[in-house]
Short mmCIF file of C-alpha atoms in Angstrom, two decimals:
data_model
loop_
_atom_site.label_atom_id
_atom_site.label_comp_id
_atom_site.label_asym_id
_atom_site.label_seq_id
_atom_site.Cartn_x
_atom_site.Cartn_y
_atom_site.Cartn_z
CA UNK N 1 115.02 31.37 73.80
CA UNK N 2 112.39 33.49 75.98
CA UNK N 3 113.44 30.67 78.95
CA UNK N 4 117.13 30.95 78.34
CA UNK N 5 116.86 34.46 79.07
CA UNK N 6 114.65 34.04 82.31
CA UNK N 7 117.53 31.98 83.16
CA UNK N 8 120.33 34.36 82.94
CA UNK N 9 118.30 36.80 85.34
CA UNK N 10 116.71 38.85 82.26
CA UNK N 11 112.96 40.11 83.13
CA UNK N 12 111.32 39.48 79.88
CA UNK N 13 107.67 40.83 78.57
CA UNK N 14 106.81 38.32 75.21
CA UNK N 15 105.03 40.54 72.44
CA UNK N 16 103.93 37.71 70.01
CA UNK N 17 102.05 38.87 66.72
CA UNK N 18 100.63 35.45 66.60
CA UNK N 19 98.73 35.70 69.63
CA UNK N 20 96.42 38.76 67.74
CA UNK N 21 95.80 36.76 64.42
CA UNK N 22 92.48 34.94 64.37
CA UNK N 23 92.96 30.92 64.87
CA UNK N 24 92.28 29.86 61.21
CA UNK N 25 95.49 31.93 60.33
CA UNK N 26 97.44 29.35 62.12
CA UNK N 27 94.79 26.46 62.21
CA UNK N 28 95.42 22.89 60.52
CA UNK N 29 95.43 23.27 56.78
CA UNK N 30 95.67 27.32 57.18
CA UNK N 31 98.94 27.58 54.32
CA UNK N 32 98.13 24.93 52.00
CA UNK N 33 95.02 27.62 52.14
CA UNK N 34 96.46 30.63 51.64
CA UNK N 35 99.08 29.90 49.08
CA UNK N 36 96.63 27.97 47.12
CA UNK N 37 96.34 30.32 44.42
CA UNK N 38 98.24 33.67 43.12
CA UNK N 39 94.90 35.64 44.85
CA UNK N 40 95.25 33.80 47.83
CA UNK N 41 99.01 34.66 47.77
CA UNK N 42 98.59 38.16 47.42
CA UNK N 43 95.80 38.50 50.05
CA UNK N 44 98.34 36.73 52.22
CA UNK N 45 100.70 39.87 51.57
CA UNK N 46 98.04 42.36 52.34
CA UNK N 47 97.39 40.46 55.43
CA UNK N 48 101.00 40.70 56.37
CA UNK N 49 101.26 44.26 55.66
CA UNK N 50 97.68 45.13 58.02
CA UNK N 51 99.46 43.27 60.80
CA UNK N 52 102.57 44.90 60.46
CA UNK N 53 101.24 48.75 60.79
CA UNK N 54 98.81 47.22 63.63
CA UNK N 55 101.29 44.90 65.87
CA UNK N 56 103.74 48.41 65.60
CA UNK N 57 100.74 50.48 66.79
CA UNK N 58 100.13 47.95 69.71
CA UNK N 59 103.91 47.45 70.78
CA UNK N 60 104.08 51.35 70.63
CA UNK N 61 101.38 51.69 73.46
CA UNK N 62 102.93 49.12 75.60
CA UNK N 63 105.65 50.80 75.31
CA UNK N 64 104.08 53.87 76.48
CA UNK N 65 103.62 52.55 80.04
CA UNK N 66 105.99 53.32 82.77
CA UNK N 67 107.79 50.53 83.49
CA UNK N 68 108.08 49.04 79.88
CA UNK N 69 111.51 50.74 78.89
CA UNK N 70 113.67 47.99 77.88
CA UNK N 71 117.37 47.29 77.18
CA UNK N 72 117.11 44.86 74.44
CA UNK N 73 114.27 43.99 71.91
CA UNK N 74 115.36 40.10 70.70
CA UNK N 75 112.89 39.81 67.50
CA UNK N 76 112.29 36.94 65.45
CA UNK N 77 112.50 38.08 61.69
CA UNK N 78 109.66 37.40 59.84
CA UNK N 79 108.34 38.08 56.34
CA UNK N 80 107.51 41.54 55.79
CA UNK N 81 107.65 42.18 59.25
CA UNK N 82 109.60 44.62 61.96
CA UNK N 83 108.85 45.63 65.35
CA UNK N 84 112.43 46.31 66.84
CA UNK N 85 113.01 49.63 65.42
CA UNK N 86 110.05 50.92 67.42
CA UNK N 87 111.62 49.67 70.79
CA UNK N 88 115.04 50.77 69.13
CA UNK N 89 113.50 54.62 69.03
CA UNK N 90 113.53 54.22 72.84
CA UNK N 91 117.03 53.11 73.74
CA UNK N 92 117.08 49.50 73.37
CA UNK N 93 119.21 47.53 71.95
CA UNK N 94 117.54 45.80 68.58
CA UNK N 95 118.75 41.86 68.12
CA UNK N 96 117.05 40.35 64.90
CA UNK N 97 117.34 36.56 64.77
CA UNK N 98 117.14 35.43 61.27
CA UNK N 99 117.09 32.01 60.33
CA UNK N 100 116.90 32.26 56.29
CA UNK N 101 116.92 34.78 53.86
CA UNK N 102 113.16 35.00 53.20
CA UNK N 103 112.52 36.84 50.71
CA UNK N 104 114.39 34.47 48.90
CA UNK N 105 112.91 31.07 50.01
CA UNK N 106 109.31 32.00 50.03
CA UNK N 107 109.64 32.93 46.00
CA UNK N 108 111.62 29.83 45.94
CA UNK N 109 111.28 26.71 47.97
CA UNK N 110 107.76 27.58 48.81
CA UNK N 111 105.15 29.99 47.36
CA UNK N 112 104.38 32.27 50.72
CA UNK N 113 104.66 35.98 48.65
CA UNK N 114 103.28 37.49 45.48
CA UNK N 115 106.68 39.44 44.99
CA UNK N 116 110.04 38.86 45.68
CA UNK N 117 110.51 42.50 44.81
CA UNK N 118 108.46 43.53 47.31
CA UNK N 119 109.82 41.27 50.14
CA UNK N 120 113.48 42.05 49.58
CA UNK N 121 112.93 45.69 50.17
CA UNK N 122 111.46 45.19 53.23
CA UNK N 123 114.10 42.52 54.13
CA UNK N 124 117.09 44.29 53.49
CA UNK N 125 115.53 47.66 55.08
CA UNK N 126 114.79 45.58 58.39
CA UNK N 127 118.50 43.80 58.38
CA UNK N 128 120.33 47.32 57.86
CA UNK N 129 118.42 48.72 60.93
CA UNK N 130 118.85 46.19 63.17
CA UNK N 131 121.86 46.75 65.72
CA UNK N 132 122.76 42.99 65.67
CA UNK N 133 121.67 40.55 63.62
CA UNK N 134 121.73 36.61 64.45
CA UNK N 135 122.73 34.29 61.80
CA UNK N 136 121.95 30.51 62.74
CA UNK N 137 125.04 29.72 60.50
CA UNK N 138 128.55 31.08 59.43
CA UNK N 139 127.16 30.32 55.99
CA UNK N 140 123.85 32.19 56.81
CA UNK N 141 125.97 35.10 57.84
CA UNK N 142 127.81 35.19 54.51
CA UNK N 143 124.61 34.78 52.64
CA UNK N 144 123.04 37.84 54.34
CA UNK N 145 126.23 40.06 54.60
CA UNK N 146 126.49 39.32 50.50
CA UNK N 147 122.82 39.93 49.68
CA UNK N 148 122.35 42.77 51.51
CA UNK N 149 126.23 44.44 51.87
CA UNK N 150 126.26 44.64 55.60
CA UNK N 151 129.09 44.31 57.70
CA UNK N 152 129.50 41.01 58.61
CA UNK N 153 131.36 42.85 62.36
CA UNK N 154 127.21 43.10 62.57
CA UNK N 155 126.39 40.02 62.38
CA UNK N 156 126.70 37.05 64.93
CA UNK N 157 126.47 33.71 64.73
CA UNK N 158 124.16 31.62 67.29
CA UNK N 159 123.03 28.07 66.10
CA UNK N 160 119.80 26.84 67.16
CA UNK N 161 119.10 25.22 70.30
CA UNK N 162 117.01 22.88 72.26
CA UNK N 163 114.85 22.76 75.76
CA UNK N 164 116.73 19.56 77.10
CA UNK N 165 114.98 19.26 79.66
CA UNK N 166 111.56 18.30 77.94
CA UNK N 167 113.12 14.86 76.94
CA UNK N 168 113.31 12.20 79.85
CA UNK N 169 115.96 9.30 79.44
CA UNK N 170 115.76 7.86 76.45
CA UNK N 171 115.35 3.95 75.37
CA UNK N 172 118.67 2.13 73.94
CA UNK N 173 116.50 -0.61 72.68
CA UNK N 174 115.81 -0.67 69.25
CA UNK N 175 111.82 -1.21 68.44
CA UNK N 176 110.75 -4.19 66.86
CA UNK N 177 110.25 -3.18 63.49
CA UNK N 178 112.47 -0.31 62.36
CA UNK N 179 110.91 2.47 62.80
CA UNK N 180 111.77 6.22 61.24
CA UNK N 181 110.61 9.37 62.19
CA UNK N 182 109.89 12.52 60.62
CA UNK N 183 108.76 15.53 62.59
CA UNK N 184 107.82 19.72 61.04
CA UNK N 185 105.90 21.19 57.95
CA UNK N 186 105.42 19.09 55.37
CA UNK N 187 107.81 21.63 52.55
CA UNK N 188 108.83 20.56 49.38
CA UNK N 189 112.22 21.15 50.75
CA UNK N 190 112.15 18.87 54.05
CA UNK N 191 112.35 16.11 51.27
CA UNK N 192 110.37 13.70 53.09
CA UNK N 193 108.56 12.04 49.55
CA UNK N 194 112.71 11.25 48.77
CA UNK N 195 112.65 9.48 52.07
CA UNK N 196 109.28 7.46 50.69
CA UNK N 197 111.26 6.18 47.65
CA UNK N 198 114.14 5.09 49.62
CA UNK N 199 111.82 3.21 52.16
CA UNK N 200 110.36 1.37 49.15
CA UNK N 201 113.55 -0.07 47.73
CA UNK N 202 114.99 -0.60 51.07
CA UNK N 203 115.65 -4.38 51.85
CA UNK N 204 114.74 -3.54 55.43
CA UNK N 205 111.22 -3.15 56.19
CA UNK N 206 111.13 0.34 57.61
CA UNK N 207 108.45 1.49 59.38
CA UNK N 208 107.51 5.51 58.99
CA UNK N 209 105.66 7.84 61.28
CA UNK N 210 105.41 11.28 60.01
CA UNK N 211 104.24 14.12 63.05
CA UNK N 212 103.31 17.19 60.78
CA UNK N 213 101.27 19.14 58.03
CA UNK N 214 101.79 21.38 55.25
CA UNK N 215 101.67 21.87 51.80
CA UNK N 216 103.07 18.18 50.32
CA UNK N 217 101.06 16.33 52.97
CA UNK N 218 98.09 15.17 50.44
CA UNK N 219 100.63 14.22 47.90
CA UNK N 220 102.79 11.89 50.32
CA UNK N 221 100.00 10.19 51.48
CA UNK N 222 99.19 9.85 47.92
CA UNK N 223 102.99 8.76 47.01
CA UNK N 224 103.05 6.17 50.27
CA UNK N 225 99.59 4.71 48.83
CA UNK N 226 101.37 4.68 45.20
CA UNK N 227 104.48 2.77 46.45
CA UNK N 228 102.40 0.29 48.15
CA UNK N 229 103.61 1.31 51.49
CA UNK N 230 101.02 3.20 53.18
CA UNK N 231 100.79 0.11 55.52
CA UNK N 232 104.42 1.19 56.83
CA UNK N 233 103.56 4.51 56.87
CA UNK N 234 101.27 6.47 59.27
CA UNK N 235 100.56 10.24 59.25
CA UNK N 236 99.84 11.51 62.51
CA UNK N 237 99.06 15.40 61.66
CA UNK N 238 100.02 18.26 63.50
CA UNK N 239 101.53 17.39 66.97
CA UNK N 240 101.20 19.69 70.22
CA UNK N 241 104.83 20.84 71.28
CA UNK N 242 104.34 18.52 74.59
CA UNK N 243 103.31 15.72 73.05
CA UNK N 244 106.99 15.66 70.97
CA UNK N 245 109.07 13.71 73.67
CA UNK N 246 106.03 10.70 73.24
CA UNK N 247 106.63 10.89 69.62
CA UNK N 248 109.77 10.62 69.18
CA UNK N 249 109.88 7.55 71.79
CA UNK N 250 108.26 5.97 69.23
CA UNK N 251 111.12 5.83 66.34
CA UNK N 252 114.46 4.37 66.60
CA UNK N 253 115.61 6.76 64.32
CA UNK N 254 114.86 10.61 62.62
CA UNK N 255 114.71 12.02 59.36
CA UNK N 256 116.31 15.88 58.68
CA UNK N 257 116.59 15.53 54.72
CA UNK N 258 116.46 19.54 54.30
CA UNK N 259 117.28 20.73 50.94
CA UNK N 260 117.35 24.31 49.51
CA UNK N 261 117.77 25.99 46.11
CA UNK N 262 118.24 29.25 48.54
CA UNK N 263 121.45 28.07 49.13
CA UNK N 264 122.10 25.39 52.16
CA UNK N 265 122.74 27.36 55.29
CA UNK N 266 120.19 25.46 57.27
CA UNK N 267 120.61 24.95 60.87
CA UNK N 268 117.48 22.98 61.87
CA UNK N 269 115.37 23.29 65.06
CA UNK N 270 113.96 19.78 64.70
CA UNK N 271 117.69 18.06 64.43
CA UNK N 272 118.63 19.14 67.99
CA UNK N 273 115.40 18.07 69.05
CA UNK N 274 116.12 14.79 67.95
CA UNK N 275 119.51 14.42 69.35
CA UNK N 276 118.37 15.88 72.80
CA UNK N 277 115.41 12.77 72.65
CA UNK N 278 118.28 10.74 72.46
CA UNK N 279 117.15 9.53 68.75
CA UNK N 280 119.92 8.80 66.13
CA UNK N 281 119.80 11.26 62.50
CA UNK N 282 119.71 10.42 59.17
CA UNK N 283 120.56 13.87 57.68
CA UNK N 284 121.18 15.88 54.48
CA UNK N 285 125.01 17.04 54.41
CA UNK N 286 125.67 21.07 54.82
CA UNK N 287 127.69 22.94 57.72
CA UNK N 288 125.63 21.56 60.60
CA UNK N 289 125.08 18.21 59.79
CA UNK N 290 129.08 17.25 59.01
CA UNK N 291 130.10 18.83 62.22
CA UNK N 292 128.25 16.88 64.44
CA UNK N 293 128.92 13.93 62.74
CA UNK N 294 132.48 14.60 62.60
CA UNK N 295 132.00 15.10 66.81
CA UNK N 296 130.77 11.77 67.10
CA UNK N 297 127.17 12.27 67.42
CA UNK N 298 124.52 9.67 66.44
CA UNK N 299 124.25 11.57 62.81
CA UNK N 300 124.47 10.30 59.80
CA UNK N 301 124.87 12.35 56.75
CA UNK N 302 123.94 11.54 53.07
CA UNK N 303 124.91 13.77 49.97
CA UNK N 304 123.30 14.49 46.65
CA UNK N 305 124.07 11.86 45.01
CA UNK N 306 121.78 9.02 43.40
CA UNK N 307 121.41 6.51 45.98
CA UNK N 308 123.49 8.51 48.89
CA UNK N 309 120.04 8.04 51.59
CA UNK N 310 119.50 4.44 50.39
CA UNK N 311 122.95 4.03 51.54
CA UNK N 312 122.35 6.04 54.82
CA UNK N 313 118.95 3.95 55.46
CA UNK N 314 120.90 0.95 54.93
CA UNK N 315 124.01 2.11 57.55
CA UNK N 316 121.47 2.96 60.23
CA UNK N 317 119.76 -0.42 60.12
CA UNK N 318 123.21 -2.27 60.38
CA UNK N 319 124.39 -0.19 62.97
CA UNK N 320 121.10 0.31 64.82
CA UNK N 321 122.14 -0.84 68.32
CA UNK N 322 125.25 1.23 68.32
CA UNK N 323 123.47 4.40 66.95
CA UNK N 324 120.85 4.46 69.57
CA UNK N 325 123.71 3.37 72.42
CA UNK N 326 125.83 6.51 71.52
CA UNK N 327 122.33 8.77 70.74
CA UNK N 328 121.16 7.99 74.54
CA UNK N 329 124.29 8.73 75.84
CA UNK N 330 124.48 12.02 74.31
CA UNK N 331 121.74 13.30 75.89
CA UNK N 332 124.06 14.72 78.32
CA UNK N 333 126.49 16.07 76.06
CA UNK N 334 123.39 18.16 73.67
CA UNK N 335 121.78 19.14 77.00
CA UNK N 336 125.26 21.19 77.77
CA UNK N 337 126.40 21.86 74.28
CA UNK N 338 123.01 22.95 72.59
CA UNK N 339 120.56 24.38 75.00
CA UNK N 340 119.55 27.54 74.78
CA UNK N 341 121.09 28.74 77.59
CA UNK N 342 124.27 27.47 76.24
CA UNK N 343 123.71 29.26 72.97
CA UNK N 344 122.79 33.11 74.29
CA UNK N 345 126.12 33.18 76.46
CA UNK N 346 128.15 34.69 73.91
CA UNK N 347 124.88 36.82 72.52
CA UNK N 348 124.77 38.37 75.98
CA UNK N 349 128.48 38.99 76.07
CA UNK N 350 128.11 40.93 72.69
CA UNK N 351 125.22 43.31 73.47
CA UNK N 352 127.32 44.06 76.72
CA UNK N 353 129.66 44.78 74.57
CA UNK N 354 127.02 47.34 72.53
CA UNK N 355 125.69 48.95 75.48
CA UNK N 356 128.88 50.11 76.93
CA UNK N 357 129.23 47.54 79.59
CA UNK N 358 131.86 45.07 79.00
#
């Protein structure tokens, strides 16, 4: 996003909260670590709550330089956090991205807060301040507008996107064993242990690399030793951003099985990603997922019901050599369609719009 906005002539100045938080807060390991028991979870809170009071205090005197007095402040929404209503106080524009409802799906789908409580009145105070809020999904914007009773007039919707032009041409030619990828945190929700069980009933003698850590990564390499696959299946750990395109030259096919009891409303970084590698999907149905399939992209899309992904791992070794034909030549097509340049066009239009220039 920061380089899609270089692009369309924006000076930008990054203020990342992660860049003051000492390494082992982000390190390997760091939140099967901190949400490993109800202490740990609440320290985790307090943590939060320190940085939030401090990163205002430091984007407050940045702010109080000269030349720092911008138009727009594009924040990220993240737990507990908010940093646009102090460059809001100075005539900016405040865009909040949000890609879930939070306060929902870290008391639900994971264990990242002590209190939902607590985390939905910070939530919904940060999502009525905000000027313009981005919703990856229609259904995203529904669920916040609903939750929270703001107009949904405030609320835009910009799907995810992809840098393109990381990914080189890919490969057409299917490996020699059959080879599936999975690439993120290691959530309950990503589903990857049902993607273990369908491996071992498949009759075709997939091969799984999984780039990633997280909280289930002890128990899948438990479940892949348990299944009497852990031959087939090799756990690379975390993976450095540039060392993606390499990894994902090394599967014929990816794995986007995401699941939610927050409500499915997903719009996944890591599938466009795939399909701008030029790598063929195997993916969990919601809003996203049937679109592009209906489009004719290399994705194909299993339900909820028992034995819908054995079906879909059996479809995408049939049709293996057409899936990866049609993924390569797409490249083009998700370059154009799903960059991030692509996606801010009508984002810029509406803060235009907001600001009195249109």
């Amino acid at each position: 996003m920061i380089d899609a906005f270089r692009e369309s002539g924006a000076t930008v100045t990054p203020f990342v909260v992660g860049d003051d938080v000492p390494s082992s807060f982000h390190a390997s390991g760091s939140e099967a670590r901190m949400t490993a028991s109800p202490i740990r979870v609440a320290g985790a809170d307090l943590v939060r709550l320190l940085y939030r009071v401090r990163s205002r205090r430091r984007l407050s005197r940045l702010l109080r330089t000269p030349a720092k007095n911008p138009e727009l402040a594009y924040e990220r929404y993240a737990l507990m956090q908010e940093l646009g209503s102090v460059v809001q106080r100075r005539g900016a524009t405040w865009v909040l991205e949000v890609n879930a409802l939070l306060a929902l799906e870290s008391t639900s789908d994971r264990r990242a807060t002590s209190s939902r409580r607590v985390a939905t009145f910070f939530e919904r105070r940060t999502l009525r301040r905000a000027d313009l809020i981005v919703a990856v999904t229609e259904n995203l914007k529904s669920a916040i507008s609903a939750a929270y009773g703001i107009d949904p007039d405030r609320i835009i919707v910009v799907e995810n996107g992809v840098n393109a032009s990381s990914h080189g041409t890919a490969s057409a030619q299917p490996h020699t064993d059959p080879t599936i990828g999975f690439l993120g945190t290691l959530y309950s929700w990503q589903r990857v242990d049902e993607l273990l069980n369908a491996v071992k009933r498949s009759d075709t003698p997939w091969k799984v690399r999984i780039a990633g850590e997280g909280p289930e990564y002890a128990a899948l390499q438990q479940q892949a030793r348990d299944h009497g696959i852990s031959d087939r299946v090799t756990f690379l750990g975390r993976v450095h951003p540039d060392e993606v395109p390499e990894f994902l030259a090394t599967v014929d096919v990816c794995y986007a099985g995401h699941g939610s009891s927050a409500g499915v409303y997903f719009s996944p970084l890591k599938l466009w990603e795939y399909l701008a590698a030029g790598r063929p999907v195997i993916a969990s149905r919601h809003e996203t997922t049937d679109r592009l399939h209906a489009s004719g992209y290399a994705v194909e899309v299993f339900g909820e019901a028992d034995g819908a992904l054995d079906d879909a791992l059996a479809l995408a070794a049939r049709k293996m050599p057409s899936l990866l034909a049609i993924a390569a030549a797409d490249q083009g097509r998700v370059a154009d369609a799903h960059s991030w340049t692509a996606r801010i066009t009508p984002l810029l239009k509406r803060v235009a719009q907001l600001r009195g220039r249109a």
